[in-house]
Every structure is written in C-alpha cells, then in structure tokens.
Amino acid sequence: MCGIAGIINFKAQAIPMATIQQFTDAMVHRGPDSGDYALLENETVALGHRRLSILDLSAAGCQPMQYADGRYAMVYNGEVFNFLELREELEKAGYVFRTKTDTEVILAAYDCWGKDCLYHFNGMWAIGIWDSVEKELWLARDRFGIKPLYFSHQVNQQFAFASETNAFQFLEGFNRTFNEKHISLSLQDPYSLEGFGKTIFDQIESLLPGHWISIKGNEFDLRKWWQTSDHLQEVPAAYEAQVEQFKELFADACKLRLRSDVPIGTALSGGLDSSAVYCMLQHLKKQNFITDRLPAQWQKAFSAIFPGTEQDEQAFAQQVVDFVGGEVSWIEQSTHSLADKIISSAKQLDLIYNTPLFIGSDIYGGMKERGITVSMDGHGVDEMLYGYGFAVKKLADETAYKDVMLAENYWQVYEEMYAERPVKPVHFGEQQMVQSSWQWKIKKDLKKMAGRSAVPAFDEAILYNQFHLSMLPTILRNFDKMAMQHSIEIRMPFMDWRLVTFVFSLPDSSKVGNGYTKRILRDAMKGIMPESVRLRKLKTGLNAPMQSWFANELRTFVLDHVHSTAFQQSNLWDGKYWAKIAEDRSTHNTWTFNEALAFWPLLNANLLMN
C-alpha cells in the first residue's frame, strides 16, 4: 500500500530528479517507510514511489521495481491477495521469483498475459508500468476503484499521474485551479463527481474503476476492461443455498485478506457490516483455519466512540466483542482543538463532503499508534444490499406498479430504518435553489463526458448505479484518504469480485425481505454474531455530531467563518442566508441534523478554497 506518481514529458525534455521527488514526496504519509524514484527513456519518463511495507519488508520490495532485464519498470499501490496462487501458476510456466512480494507477481503476470493479467487478480490496485521496448506507459485501476489514481493530460506538454489530488500542487509546470462548476455540483450532491472520473480541480481527472490507459507517443488510449454486468452468474434457485454460497465466499474473502507480514486490526463500529467482518474473523479463528503469510497479530478490534453524543455506538460494539470473546481498543474522539482539526482535515483531504471526515480518520490514527498497519473494514455492503433508506424507498416506489403488497413491505422496512430519527426537509437558501436547474445541466454534461464508459440498460438498476457511479466510489475515495493520512491500508472482504458478482446476480428478494435490508448477509451470519446486532435496523452511519458541535465547541469558529468576506461574497452559495441560519441555530442550540448536513459542505468548501 503506497503512494505512486509518474510523469511523461512529450517535448523530449529531461525531467529533473527533483521534479519527480517533489511530486512523489507530497504523499509521504501514504508511504513513510521509503521513497524511490527512476528516470527512464533518456530522462523523459519519471516514476516515483512512497512505500508502506506490508508484504516482504526487505529492500527487495522497493519500487519502482524493474523486471525482465529492465524492460519493465513498475510503481504500484494496492494488494493482489491471490498472489501466492498466481506465483505458483507462473512458476509452472517457467517464471523465477527473487522476492516475496505481490509486486513481482504482477510484473510476471503482465509479461505472461499482457493487459489481460487484470482478470487474474483478486484485490485492489492502481498500477503504472513503463515498457521500454514498446515505449508505452500503461496505467490500470482495479474493478471497483478501491485504490485511487488521478491524472492530468496536458496535450503536447506532459502527462502526470498520482495517488492523490494534493500532489498536483507540487507538480512542476502545472497550475492547480478549482473548477467552480464541479464544486457547485459537489455542494448539492457530494456523490456526483467520483463515479464519472471528475474532481473539483481543472485538468485533474480520476481514472475510472475497471479502466486502463495506454500512452504510446502521441496516442492516448482509454479503455474499460471490467463491467460487472458482463460477469453475472447463475445462482442457486433455493434461498437457503444462496445463503450458504454467500457465507462461503465471504469467509474465503476474509481468509485471503489476512495475508500480511505486518499486524492487522479490524475497524468495528457496532453496525452490521463491520461487525460481520470482525465476527467472521473470530469464527475462522475458532475453526483453526490455515493460510500462508498470516501475521501473529490480527485478532483485535478497534472502535471509535463518541460518549454522550447521538453518534455513539459503543454499546453495540461491546455486545459484538462480548459475543465472540474478543479484544477491543476504544478510541475516543477528542474535541480538543476541534477547530484546528477541522481546518487541517479540510486541507489534507482535499475534497468536499457532507460531514467532517477526520472523525473516521481518527480511528486509523489510533490503530497506527497501537502498532497496526492494515485494517479490515466492512465497506460495500450498503451499496449492494439496500443498506440505504433512499434505495429501499425507490425500490418500494418502483415495485408499487407491479405488486402493491410487496411495495408496502418495502415501505415498512424503510420506515423502520429511521424509526428513531425522523427525516425532515431542509431549505438550502434562495440562491442555491435558483442554481438547482443548472446543476442538472452539469450532471448531464458529466454523463456526456463519461460516455466513453457508458453502461447498458441493466446499469440503471438502483444498486448498480450507487455501487458503480455514485455512493460507493465516493466512500472508497474518502476512506482511502482518511486511512492513508495515517499510513493505514484498508482491506474490504465484501469487495472481493467473486462476492460482488454473486450478489448482483441475486434477486431483490434475497437482498430485502422478512422486514430487513441486507437479508442474505444477516441470514449468513446467524449464530456467528449477536442477534442484537444481526437484526439491528437503525442505521447510524459515519457522521460527526455536527449539530452539537456547531452550537457549542465550534460556535465561535462557525460564526467567524459565515461572516467572513470570502463566505459572504461567494457565488456558490447564499452567504447572507446561511449567516442568519448559523446565528440563530448556534445561539439557540437548535441545529437539526439535516441543516448541519447541508451547511457543512459550504464550510468545507470555504476552508479549502481560501
């Protein structure tokens, strides 16, 4: 798990070593263990790598790694979890390995199978390979975009790529500027850009999940190599058999992701998804399973707690730990220097979202302080199994035309998800409401720009879109940033491609039923986790207790910012409207959850842009 960077100079000018070092070292937090760089092709191609050592901790695992007598040079961020099986297969084909890394296995696979090697990998990756024979730079991203890869193509000047948008501030010859249309769209919908390969900056794009780029001379070739709908499978007709197959796939995905040469922990929130991961790991432990490269330390959970706030889930996390007889470290969220944290986080994360993300980042910081380098997390379930209320509501609305009784059941599931937290509408301010019509125009423009990766009619399904285009790409981006700020790798068993294609092959009745969302997961975990969590309906999610902070610890901070010239005169929001709202709500301690959710992105953008 690392930070990678690269530059091609199209003007045949030598790239100074200091240029690639500065560009790469802007991401030192992603790889604090070492930094290495290479100048290739008469110094017109540069590759850089910041290493977070996880597999083969020796110097043999450093990158850029050269292979095949120097023909290939590669930088790579991620893990290919089935590298041991691939290594054995490649050894039978005559390949010899000098390291114990998955990096060398990827290079051998590329030499053996070419670009089709991607179909052999089970994992997460952003790869950059320079082929000195073909004079080609090849970049590839994993199926679902777990690992990030951003690029800027300045035609006839240079092409550059990096793991984070922050790095482009330090790229010689590139002036990083904000794209106000994209920022405006993010303020209305924080999930609108990532799935279309766009960022809040001009001339910085994200390589889309399941895509690769080839650059050969002046030829720029962008292709989609993976589409989930092309890999659906025939599933058992009987629901009970579906549950058993889901359980087996999930267990095997967990086993594969335990391969590591450094300690592993589990991020436990007390919700269904993270609890399922932790409980499955404990279940495997009791079965005395066997896997290669298992670290000595992998059994412990780490849980962020918010004592006295509406976001605290400690009681549920404790029930999970007690049920399996496991260990947990509690990481309490401190409000000390909260304003400084807010400012620092906005700058470091370099994005706009609807809640402060440092609250999630703190758990990974706590892990790092306790000697952990890899975190096992539960991401991906909500987007596959109707974990969000709005998705269940939309399913109910669409079903009503075909089956009224079934639609009523879905409606009941939706209402019970929010039984203890009523959803209220929020007014965004006059100027924002006026902007809404052209917000839709921007969305249409984005879809046109993303036409190269247009998806078939099947992809209009509720879950398929939020998994591939909206919710999940954004969440994966956020968690990568939060964890890598503290040099922590996140592994996600539910994102195993075998499990994903299986779930998308299931009927909706296997995903929502008997009064519950995530039906098949809940049934697969019966007896493995506590019933109180397995059957829990209320969804808390990762949200800071903003309404409390804005009226208390952050009251002065908020009021200072809404009255600042930059906030008041912004053409992206109605500054005067929000100043009045902030004054009233902060003074009387009457912020609602939805108001805070609507206000935070404006404050986030103001901090980032000024």
Coordinates of C-alpha atoms in Angstrom, one line a residue:
M1 CA 0.0 0.0 0.0
C2 CA 1.7 3.1 -1.2
G3 CA 1.7 6.4 -3.0
I4 CA 2.6 6.4 -6.7
A5 CA 3.4 9.1 -9.2
G6 CA 4.7 9.4 -12.7
I7 CA 5.5 12.0 -15.4
I8 CA 6.0 11.8 -19.2
N9 CA 7.5 14.8 -20.9
F10 CA 6.1 15.0 -24.5
K11 CA 8.6 17.7 -25.5
A12 CA 11.6 15.3 -25.2
Q13 CA 13.0 17.4 -22.4
A14 CA 14.8 15.7 -19.4
I15 CA 12.8 15.6 -16.2
P16 CA 14.9 16.7 -13.3
M17 CA 15.1 14.2 -10.5
A18 CA 14.0 16.9 -8.1
T19 CA 10.7 17.2 -10.0
I20 CA 9.6 13.6 -9.6
Q21 CA 10.9 13.6 -6.0
Q22 CA 8.8 16.7 -5.0
F23 CA 5.7 15.3 -6.8
T24 CA 6.0 12.0 -5.1
D25 CA 7.1 13.1 -1.7
A26 CA 3.9 15.3 -1.4
M27 CA 2.4 11.9 -0.5
V28 CA 4.9 10.8 2.1
H29 CA 2.1 9.9 4.5
R30 CA 1.0 7.2 2.1
G31 CA 4.4 5.6 2.3
P32 CA 6.6 6.6 5.2
D33 CA 8.9 3.6 5.0
S34 CA 10.9 4.6 2.0
G35 CA 10.9 6.7 -1.2
D36 CA 12.4 5.8 -4.5
Y37 CA 12.4 7.3 -8.0
A38 CA 13.5 6.4 -11.5
L39 CA 14.3 8.4 -14.6
L40 CA 13.8 6.4 -17.8
E41 CA 13.8 6.9 -21.6
N42 CA 16.6 9.5 -21.7
E43 CA 15.0 11.0 -18.5
T44 CA 11.8 11.9 -20.3
V45 CA 9.8 9.4 -18.2
A46 CA 9.8 9.5 -14.4
L47 CA 8.3 7.2 -11.9
G48 CA 8.1 7.7 -8.1
H49 CA 7.0 5.6 -5.2
R50 CA 6.4 6.1 -1.5
R51 CA 6.4 2.7 0.3
L52 CA 4.2 1.4 3.1
S53 CA 5.8 -2.0 3.6
I54 CA 3.2 -4.8 4.1
L55 CA 4.5 -7.8 2.0
D56 CA 8.2 -8.6 2.0
L57 CA 9.5 -5.9 4.3
S58 CA 13.1 -6.2 2.9
A59 CA 14.6 -3.7 0.4
A60 CA 13.8 -6.2 -2.3
G61 CA 10.2 -5.0 -2.2
C62 CA 11.1 -1.4 -3.0
Q63 CA 9.7 0.3 -6.1
P64 CA 10.0 1.4 -8.9
M65 CA 10.6 -2.3 -9.5
Q66 CA 12.3 -3.3 -12.7
Y67 CA 11.7 -6.7 -14.4
A68 CA 12.7 -8.7 -17.4
D69 CA 16.3 -7.3 -17.7
G70 CA 15.0 -3.8 -17.2
R71 CA 12.3 -3.9 -19.9
Y72 CA 9.5 -3.1 -17.4
A73 CA 9.5 -0.6 -14.6
M74 CA 6.5 -0.5 -12.3
V75 CA 5.0 1.5 -9.4
Y76 CA 2.0 0.1 -7.7
N77 CA -0.4 0.9 -4.9
G78 CA -2.5 -1.9 -3.6
E79 CA -2.6 -5.6 -2.9
V80 CA -3.3 -8.6 -5.1
F81 CA -4.4 -11.1 -2.4
N82 CA -4.2 -14.2 -4.6
F83 CA -0.6 -13.6 -5.4
L84 CA 0.6 -16.8 -3.9
E85 CA -1.7 -18.9 -6.2
L86 CA -0.6 -16.8 -9.2
R87 CA 3.0 -17.1 -8.3
E88 CA 2.7 -20.9 -8.3
E89 CA 0.9 -20.9 -11.6
L90 CA 3.6 -18.6 -13.2
E91 CA 6.4 -20.7 -11.7
K92 CA 5.0 -23.7 -13.6
A93 CA 5.1 -21.6 -16.7
G94 CA 8.9 -21.0 -16.1
Y95 CA 9.0 -17.7 -14.2
V96 CA 11.5 -17.4 -11.4
F97 CA 11.0 -15.0 -8.5
R98 CA 13.6 -13.2 -6.4
T99 CA 11.3 -11.5 -3.9
K100 CA 8.3 -12.5 -1.7
T101 CA 6.2 -9.6 -3.0
D102 CA 3.0 -9.4 -4.9
T103 CA 4.6 -6.6 -6.9
E104 CA 6.9 -9.0 -8.7
V105 CA 4.0 -11.4 -9.4
I106 CA 2.1 -8.6 -11.1
L107 CA 5.1 -7.9 -13.4
A108 CA 5.5 -11.6 -14.3
A109 CA 1.7 -11.8 -14.9
Y110 CA 1.9 -8.7 -17.2
D111 CA 4.8 -10.3 -19.1
C112 CA 2.9 -13.6 -19.4
W113 CA -0.7 -12.5 -20.1
G114 CA -0.3 -8.9 -21.2
K115 CA -3.1 -6.5 -20.2
D116 CA -5.4 -9.4 -19.7
C117 CA -3.5 -10.1 -16.5
L118 CA -6.0 -7.9 -14.7
Y119 CA -8.6 -10.6 -15.0
H120 CA -6.4 -13.0 -12.9
F121 CA -6.1 -10.6 -10.0
N122 CA -8.2 -10.6 -6.9
G123 CA -7.6 -7.5 -4.9
M124 CA -7.2 -3.7 -5.2
W125 CA -4.7 -1.8 -7.2
A126 CA -3.5 1.3 -9.1
I127 CA -0.7 0.2 -11.4
G128 CA 1.8 2.1 -13.6
I129 CA 4.1 0.1 -15.9
W130 CA 6.6 1.6 -18.3
D131 CA 7.6 -0.8 -21.2
S132 CA 10.9 0.4 -22.6
V133 CA 10.6 -1.8 -25.7
E134 CA 7.1 -0.7 -26.7
K135 CA 7.7 2.8 -25.4
E136 CA 4.4 2.6 -23.6
L137 CA 3.1 3.7 -20.2
W138 CA 0.2 1.6 -19.0
L139 CA -2.0 2.6 -16.1
A140 CA -4.7 0.3 -14.7
R141 CA -7.2 0.5 -11.9
D142 CA -9.0 -2.3 -10.0
R143 CA -12.5 -3.4 -10.9
F144 CA -14.3 -1.2 -8.4
G145 CA -11.9 1.6 -7.8
I146 CA -10.8 0.7 -4.3
K147 CA -7.4 2.3 -4.9
P148 CA -7.2 5.8 -6.3
L149 CA -5.4 7.1 -9.4
Y150 CA -5.6 10.7 -10.7
F151 CA -4.1 12.0 -13.8
S152 CA -3.6 15.2 -15.8
H153 CA -3.0 15.2 -19.6
Q154 CA -1.6 18.4 -20.9
V155 CA -1.5 17.7 -24.6
N156 CA 1.9 18.0 -26.3
Q157 CA 3.4 19.0 -22.9
Q158 CA 3.2 16.4 -20.2
F159 CA 1.1 13.6 -18.7
A160 CA 1.3 13.0 -15.0
F161 CA -0.4 10.7 -12.5
A162 CA -0.5 10.4 -8.7
S163 CA -2.5 8.7 -5.9
E164 CA -3.8 12.0 -4.6
T165 CA -5.0 15.3 -6.0
N166 CA -2.9 17.1 -3.3
A167 CA 0.3 16.0 -5.1
F168 CA -0.6 18.1 -8.2
Q169 CA 0.1 21.3 -6.1
F170 CA 3.7 20.2 -6.2
L171 CA 4.0 19.2 -9.9
E172 CA 6.4 21.5 -11.8
G173 CA 4.7 23.1 -14.9
F174 CA 1.2 22.5 -13.6
N175 CA -1.0 25.2 -12.1
R176 CA -3.7 23.6 -10.0
T177 CA -7.0 25.6 -10.1
F178 CA -10.5 24.9 -8.7
N179 CA -13.4 24.0 -11.1
E180 CA -16.3 26.0 -9.7
K181 CA -18.9 24.1 -11.7
H182 CA -17.7 20.9 -10.2
I183 CA -17.5 22.4 -6.7
S184 CA -21.1 23.7 -7.1
L185 CA -22.3 20.2 -8.0
S186 CA -20.4 18.7 -5.1
L187 CA -22.2 21.1 -2.7
Q188 CA -25.6 19.9 -4.0
D189 CA -24.6 16.3 -4.2
P190 CA -21.2 15.1 -2.7
Y191 CA -21.5 11.8 -4.6
S192 CA -21.8 13.3 -8.0
L193 CA -18.2 13.5 -9.3
E194 CA -16.1 10.5 -8.4
G195 CA -18.1 7.9 -10.3
F196 CA -17.6 10.0 -13.5
G197 CA -13.9 10.4 -13.1
K198 CA -14.1 14.1 -12.2
T199 CA -12.6 16.2 -9.4
I200 CA -13.1 19.6 -8.0
F201 CA -10.0 20.8 -9.9
D202 CA -9.4 21.8 -13.5
Q203 CA -7.4 19.3 -15.6
I204 CA -7.2 16.6 -12.9
E205 CA -9.3 13.5 -13.6
S206 CA -9.7 10.2 -11.9
L207 CA -9.0 7.0 -13.9
L208 CA -12.4 5.3 -13.6
P209 CA -12.7 2.0 -11.9
G210 CA -12.3 -1.0 -14.2
H211 CA -10.4 1.1 -16.8
W212 CA -6.9 1.3 -18.1
I213 CA -4.9 4.0 -20.0
S214 CA -2.2 3.4 -22.6
I215 CA 0.1 6.2 -23.7
K216 CA 2.3 5.5 -26.6
G217 CA 3.9 8.5 -28.3
N218 CA 1.0 10.9 -29.0
E219 CA -1.6 8.1 -28.8
F220 CA -3.8 8.2 -25.7
D221 CA -6.0 5.0 -25.4
L222 CA -8.5 4.8 -22.6
R223 CA -10.5 1.5 -22.3
K224 CA -13.0 -0.1 -19.9
W225 CA -11.7 -3.6 -19.1
W226 CA -14.3 -4.5 -16.4
Q227 CA -18.1 -4.3 -16.3
T228 CA -19.8 -6.2 -13.5
S229 CA -22.9 -6.9 -15.6
D230 CA -20.8 -8.9 -18.0
H231 CA -19.8 -11.3 -15.2
L232 CA -23.1 -12.2 -13.6
Q233 CA -23.5 -15.8 -12.8
E234 CA -26.2 -18.4 -12.3
V235 CA -27.1 -18.6 -8.7
P236 CA -28.9 -21.4 -6.8
A237 CA -32.7 -21.2 -7.0
A238 CA -33.2 -22.0 -3.4
Y239 CA -32.6 -19.1 -1.0
E240 CA -31.0 -21.4 1.6
A241 CA -28.4 -22.5 -0.9
Q242 CA -27.8 -18.8 -1.8
V243 CA -27.1 -18.1 1.8
E244 CA -24.6 -20.9 2.1
Q245 CA -22.8 -19.8 -1.0
F246 CA -22.7 -16.2 0.2
K247 CA -21.2 -17.4 3.5
E248 CA -18.5 -19.5 1.8
L249 CA -17.5 -16.6 -0.5
F250 CA -17.4 -14.1 2.4
A251 CA -15.3 -16.5 4.6
D252 CA -12.8 -17.1 1.8
A253 CA -12.6 -13.3 1.0
C254 CA -11.7 -12.8 4.7
K255 CA -9.0 -15.5 4.6
L256 CA -7.3 -14.1 1.5
R257 CA -7.2 -10.6 3.1
L258 CA -5.4 -11.9 6.2
R259 CA -2.2 -12.4 4.2
S260 CA 0.3 -9.9 5.5
D261 CA 3.7 -9.5 7.0
V262 CA 2.6 -6.7 9.4
P263 CA -0.1 -6.6 12.1
I264 CA -3.8 -6.4 11.1
G265 CA -6.7 -4.9 13.1
T266 CA -10.5 -4.6 12.5
A267 CA -12.4 -1.3 12.4
L268 CA -15.5 -2.1 14.4
S269 CA -18.3 0.4 14.6
G270 CA -21.1 -1.7 16.1
G271 CA -23.1 -1.7 12.9
L272 CA -24.0 -4.8 10.9
D273 CA -21.3 -4.6 8.3
S274 CA -18.1 -4.1 10.3
S275 CA -19.4 -6.5 13.0
A276 CA -19.9 -9.1 10.3
V277 CA -16.3 -8.8 9.3
Y278 CA -15.0 -9.0 12.8
C279 CA -17.2 -11.9 13.8
M280 CA -16.3 -13.9 10.7
L281 CA -12.6 -13.4 11.5
Q282 CA -13.3 -14.7 15.0
H283 CA -15.3 -17.6 13.6
L284 CA -12.4 -18.5 11.3
K285 CA -10.0 -18.3 14.3
K286 CA -12.2 -20.9 16.2
Q287 CA -12.1 -23.2 13.2
N288 CA -8.2 -23.1 13.2
F289 CA -8.1 -22.2 9.5
I290 CA -4.8 -22.3 7.7
T291 CA -3.4 -19.6 5.4
D292 CA 0.0 -18.6 4.2
R293 CA 1.6 -15.3 5.4
L294 CA -0.7 -14.9 8.4
P295 CA 0.7 -12.3 10.8
A296 CA 0.9 -13.0 14.5
Q297 CA -1.4 -10.1 15.4
W298 CA -4.8 -10.0 13.5
Q299 CA -7.4 -10.8 16.1
K300 CA -8.1 -7.4 17.7
A301 CA -10.9 -4.8 17.1
F302 CA -10.6 -1.0 17.2
S303 CA -13.7 1.0 17.8
A304 CA -14.2 4.8 17.7
I305 CA -16.6 6.1 20.4
F306 CA -18.4 9.4 20.9
P307 CA -19.5 9.4 24.5
G308 CA -22.7 11.4 25.2
T309 CA -23.5 12.1 21.5
E310 CA -26.1 10.7 19.1
Q311 CA -23.3 9.0 17.1
D312 CA -22.0 6.8 19.8
E313 CA -22.3 3.0 19.1
Q314 CA -20.1 1.7 21.9
A315 CA -22.8 -0.4 23.4
F316 CA -23.3 -2.4 20.2
A317 CA -19.6 -2.8 19.6
Q318 CA -19.3 -4.1 23.2
Q319 CA -22.0 -6.7 22.5
V320 CA -20.1 -7.9 19.5
V321 CA -16.8 -8.2 21.4
D322 CA -18.5 -10.0 24.3
F323 CA -20.3 -12.4 22.0
V324 CA -17.1 -13.7 20.3
G325 CA -14.9 -13.3 23.4
G326 CA -12.6 -10.9 21.5
E327 CA -10.4 -7.9 22.3
V328 CA -11.1 -4.3 21.6
S329 CA -9.3 -0.9 21.9
W330 CA -11.6 2.0 22.4
I331 CA -10.6 5.2 20.5
E332 CA -12.4 8.2 22.0
Q333 CA -13.0 11.2 19.7
S334 CA -11.5 14.2 21.4
T335 CA -13.0 17.7 20.9
H336 CA -9.7 19.3 22.0
S337 CA -8.5 21.8 19.3
L338 CA -11.6 20.9 17.3
A339 CA -11.3 24.0 15.0
D340 CA -7.7 23.2 14.2
K341 CA -8.7 19.7 13.3
I342 CA -11.4 20.9 11.0
I343 CA -9.1 23.2 9.2
S344 CA -6.2 20.7 8.9
S345 CA -8.6 17.9 7.8
A346 CA -10.1 20.1 5.0
K347 CA -6.7 20.8 3.6
Q348 CA -5.3 17.3 3.9
L349 CA -8.4 15.5 2.5
D350 CA -8.6 17.9 -0.5
L351 CA -12.3 17.2 -1.2
I352 CA -15.9 18.3 -0.4
Y353 CA -18.2 16.0 1.6
N354 CA -21.3 16.4 3.7
T355 CA -19.7 15.6 7.1
P356 CA -16.2 16.2 8.7
L357 CA -14.2 13.1 7.8
F358 CA -11.5 13.5 10.5
I359 CA -13.8 11.6 12.8
G360 CA -13.2 8.5 10.7
S361 CA -9.6 9.3 10.2
D362 CA -9.0 9.3 14.0
I363 CA -9.7 5.6 14.3
Y364 CA -6.9 4.8 11.8
G365 CA -4.6 7.2 13.7
G366 CA -5.5 5.3 16.9
M367 CA -4.7 2.0 15.1
K368 CA -1.3 3.3 13.9
E369 CA -0.4 4.4 17.5
R370 CA -1.1 0.9 18.6
G371 CA 1.2 -0.8 16.0
I372 CA -1.4 -1.7 13.4
T373 CA -0.7 -1.2 9.6
V374 CA -3.7 -3.0 8.0
S375 CA -7.4 -2.5 8.8
M376 CA -10.2 -4.9 7.9
D377 CA -13.3 -2.9 7.1
G378 CA -16.9 -3.6 6.1
H379 CA -17.4 -1.3 3.1
G380 CA -19.5 -2.2 0.1
V381 CA -22.5 -3.9 1.7
D382 CA -24.8 -1.0 1.8
E383 CA -24.5 -0.3 -1.9
M384 CA -25.1 -4.0 -2.8
L385 CA -27.8 -5.0 -0.3
Y386 CA -30.1 -1.9 0.0
G387 CA -28.4 -0.6 3.1
Y388 CA -29.6 3.0 2.4
G389 CA -33.1 4.1 3.2
F390 CA -33.5 6.1 -0.1
A391 CA -32.7 3.0 -2.1
V392 CA -35.4 1.0 -0.3
K393 CA -37.8 3.8 -0.8
K394 CA -37.1 3.9 -4.5
L395 CA -37.5 0.1 -4.7
A396 CA -40.9 0.4 -3.0
D397 CA -42.0 3.2 -5.4
E398 CA -41.0 1.1 -8.4
T399 CA -42.5 -2.1 -7.1
A400 CA -45.9 -0.4 -6.4
Y401 CA -46.7 -0.5 -10.1
K402 CA -46.3 -4.3 -10.2
D403 CA -47.0 -5.6 -6.7
V404 CA -48.8 -3.3 -4.1
M405 CA -48.4 -5.7 -1.2
L406 CA -44.7 -6.2 -1.8
A407 CA -44.2 -2.4 -2.1
E408 CA -45.9 -2.0 1.3
N409 CA -43.5 -4.4 2.8
Y410 CA -40.6 -2.4 1.4
W411 CA -42.1 0.8 2.7
Q412 CA -42.3 -0.7 6.2
V413 CA -38.6 -1.7 6.0
Y414 CA -37.8 1.9 5.0
E415 CA -39.8 3.5 7.9
E416 CA -38.2 1.2 10.5
M417 CA -34.7 2.1 9.3
Y418 CA -35.4 5.6 10.6
A419 CA -37.9 4.9 13.3
E420 CA -35.8 6.7 15.9
R421 CA -34.6 9.5 13.6
P422 CA -37.3 11.3 11.5
V423 CA -36.2 12.7 8.2
K424 CA -37.0 16.3 7.8
P425 CA -36.6 18.5 4.7
V426 CA -34.1 21.4 4.8
H427 CA -34.1 24.7 2.9
F428 CA -30.8 25.4 1.2
G429 CA -31.2 29.2 0.7
E430 CA -32.7 31.2 -2.2
Q431 CA -29.5 31.4 -4.3
Q432 CA -28.9 27.6 -4.1
M433 CA -32.5 26.9 -5.1
V434 CA -32.1 29.1 -8.2
Q435 CA -28.9 27.2 -9.1
S436 CA -30.6 23.8 -9.0
S437 CA -31.8 23.9 -12.6
W438 CA -28.3 24.3 -14.0
Q439 CA -27.0 21.8 -11.5
W440 CA -28.9 19.2 -13.5
K441 CA -27.3 20.5 -16.7
I442 CA -23.9 20.0 -15.2
K443 CA -24.9 16.4 -14.3
K444 CA -25.9 15.8 -17.9
D445 CA -22.6 17.3 -19.2
L446 CA -20.7 14.9 -16.9
K447 CA -22.6 11.9 -18.2
K448 CA -21.7 13.0 -21.8
M449 CA -18.1 13.3 -20.8
A450 CA -18.2 9.9 -19.3
G451 CA -19.8 8.5 -22.4
R452 CA -16.7 6.5 -23.1
S453 CA -17.6 4.3 -20.2
A454 CA -21.4 4.3 -20.8
V455 CA -23.1 1.3 -19.3
P456 CA -26.0 -0.7 -20.7
A457 CA -29.7 -0.5 -19.6
F458 CA -29.0 -3.1 -16.8
D459 CA -26.9 -0.5 -15.1
E460 CA -29.9 1.7 -14.4
A461 CA -30.8 -0.6 -11.6
I462 CA -30.8 1.2 -8.2
L463 CA -28.0 -0.8 -6.6
Y464 CA -25.8 -1.0 -9.7
N465 CA -25.7 2.8 -10.0
Q466 CA -24.9 3.5 -6.4
F467 CA -22.3 0.8 -6.3
H468 CA -20.5 1.9 -9.5
L469 CA -21.3 5.5 -10.1
S470 CA -22.3 7.5 -7.0
M471 CA -22.2 6.4 -3.4
L472 CA -19.5 3.8 -3.3
P473 CA -16.9 5.4 -5.5
T474 CA -17.1 8.5 -3.2
I475 CA -17.0 6.5 0.0
L476 CA -14.0 4.5 -1.2
R477 CA -12.2 7.7 -2.1
N478 CA -12.9 9.1 1.4
F479 CA -11.8 6.1 3.3
D480 CA -8.6 5.7 1.3
K481 CA -7.8 9.3 2.2
M482 CA -8.7 9.0 5.8
A483 CA -6.7 5.8 6.4
M484 CA -3.7 6.7 4.3
Q485 CA -3.3 10.0 6.2
H486 CA -2.1 7.7 9.0
S487 CA -0.3 5.2 6.7
I488 CA -3.0 2.5 7.2
E489 CA -4.1 0.1 4.5
I490 CA -7.8 -0.8 4.4
R491 CA -8.9 -4.2 3.2
M492 CA -12.5 -4.9 2.3
P493 CA -13.7 -8.5 2.2
F494 CA -17.1 -7.6 0.8
M495 CA -15.4 -6.0 -2.2
D496 CA -14.0 -9.4 -3.4
W497 CA -15.1 -9.5 -7.0
R498 CA -16.4 -13.1 -6.6
L499 CA -18.7 -11.9 -3.9
V500 CA -19.8 -8.8 -5.8
T501 CA -20.7 -10.6 -9.0
F502 CA -22.6 -13.2 -6.9
V503 CA -24.6 -10.6 -5.1
F504 CA -25.5 -8.7 -8.3
S505 CA -26.8 -12.0 -9.7
L506 CA -29.3 -12.4 -6.9
P507 CA -33.0 -11.3 -7.0
D508 CA -34.1 -8.4 -4.9
S509 CA -36.0 -10.8 -2.6
S510 CA -32.6 -12.1 -1.4
K511 CA -31.5 -8.6 -0.5
V512 CA -34.6 -7.2 1.1
G513 CA -37.1 -9.5 2.9
N514 CA -38.7 -10.5 6.1
G515 CA -38.7 -6.9 7.3
Y516 CA -34.9 -6.4 6.8
T517 CA -32.4 -4.9 4.4
K518 CA -29.2 -6.9 3.8
R519 CA -31.2 -10.1 4.2
I520 CA -28.7 -12.6 2.9
L521 CA -25.9 -11.2 5.0
R522 CA -28.0 -11.3 8.1
D523 CA -29.0 -14.9 7.4
A524 CA -25.5 -16.0 6.6
M525 CA -24.2 -14.6 9.9
K526 CA -26.8 -16.4 12.1
G527 CA -25.1 -17.9 15.1
I528 CA -21.8 -16.2 14.2
M529 CA -22.7 -12.7 15.6
P530 CA -25.0 -11.5 18.4
E531 CA -28.7 -11.3 17.5
S532 CA -29.0 -7.7 18.8
V533 CA -26.6 -6.5 16.1
R534 CA -27.5 -9.1 13.4
L535 CA -31.2 -7.9 13.5
R536 CA -30.4 -4.2 14.2
K537 CA -32.4 -1.9 11.9
L538 CA -31.4 1.6 12.9
K539 CA -28.6 2.9 10.7
T540 CA -26.2 5.4 12.3
G541 CA -23.5 5.8 9.6
L542 CA -20.3 7.8 9.8
N543 CA -21.4 11.3 10.7
A544 CA -19.9 13.7 13.1
P545 CA -22.2 15.1 15.9
M546 CA -22.2 18.4 13.9
Q547 CA -25.4 19.9 15.3
S548 CA -23.9 19.7 18.8
W549 CA -20.5 21.0 17.8
F550 CA -21.9 23.9 15.8
A551 CA -23.8 25.2 18.9
N552 CA -21.0 24.5 21.4
E553 CA -17.4 23.8 20.7
L554 CA -17.4 25.3 17.2
R555 CA -19.9 28.1 17.8
T556 CA -17.4 30.9 17.5
F557 CA -15.5 29.2 14.7
V558 CA -18.7 28.8 12.6
L559 CA -19.9 32.4 13.2
D560 CA -16.4 33.8 12.3
H561 CA -16.5 32.0 9.0
V562 CA -20.0 32.7 7.9
H563 CA -19.3 36.5 8.5
S564 CA -16.0 36.4 6.6
T565 CA -15.8 38.3 3.3
A566 CA -15.0 35.1 1.4
F567 CA -18.1 33.3 2.7
Q568 CA -20.4 36.2 2.3
Q569 CA -19.3 37.1 -1.3
S570 CA -19.1 33.5 -2.7
N571 CA -21.2 33.0 -5.8
L572 CA -21.5 29.3 -4.9
W573 CA -24.0 29.7 -2.0
D574 CA -26.2 32.3 -0.4
G575 CA -23.8 33.6 2.3
K576 CA -26.2 36.1 3.9
Y577 CA -28.9 33.4 4.2
W578 CA -26.6 30.9 5.9
A579 CA -25.1 33.6 8.2
K580 CA -28.6 34.2 9.6
I581 CA -29.2 30.5 9.9
A582 CA -25.9 30.0 11.7
E583 CA -26.5 32.9 14.1
D584 CA -30.0 31.7 15.1
R585 CA -29.2 27.9 15.4
S586 CA -25.9 28.4 17.2
T587 CA -27.3 30.9 19.6
H588 CA -30.3 28.8 20.5
N589 CA -28.7 25.4 20.1
T590 CA -31.4 24.4 17.5
W591 CA -29.3 23.0 14.6
T592 CA -31.1 20.0 13.1
F593 CA -29.2 17.0 11.7
N594 CA -30.2 17.9 8.1
E595 CA -29.4 21.5 8.4
A596 CA -25.9 20.7 9.7
L597 CA -25.6 18.2 6.8
A598 CA -26.4 20.9 4.3
F599 CA -24.2 23.6 5.9
W600 CA -21.0 21.6 6.4
P601 CA -20.2 21.3 2.7
L602 CA -20.3 25.1 2.4
L603 CA -17.9 25.5 5.3
N604 CA -15.8 22.7 3.9
A605 CA -15.5 24.4 0.5
N606 CA -14.8 27.8 2.1
L607 CA -11.9 26.4 4.1
L608 CA -10.5 24.5 1.1
M609 CA -10.7 27.4 -1.4
N610 CA -9.5 30.1 1.0

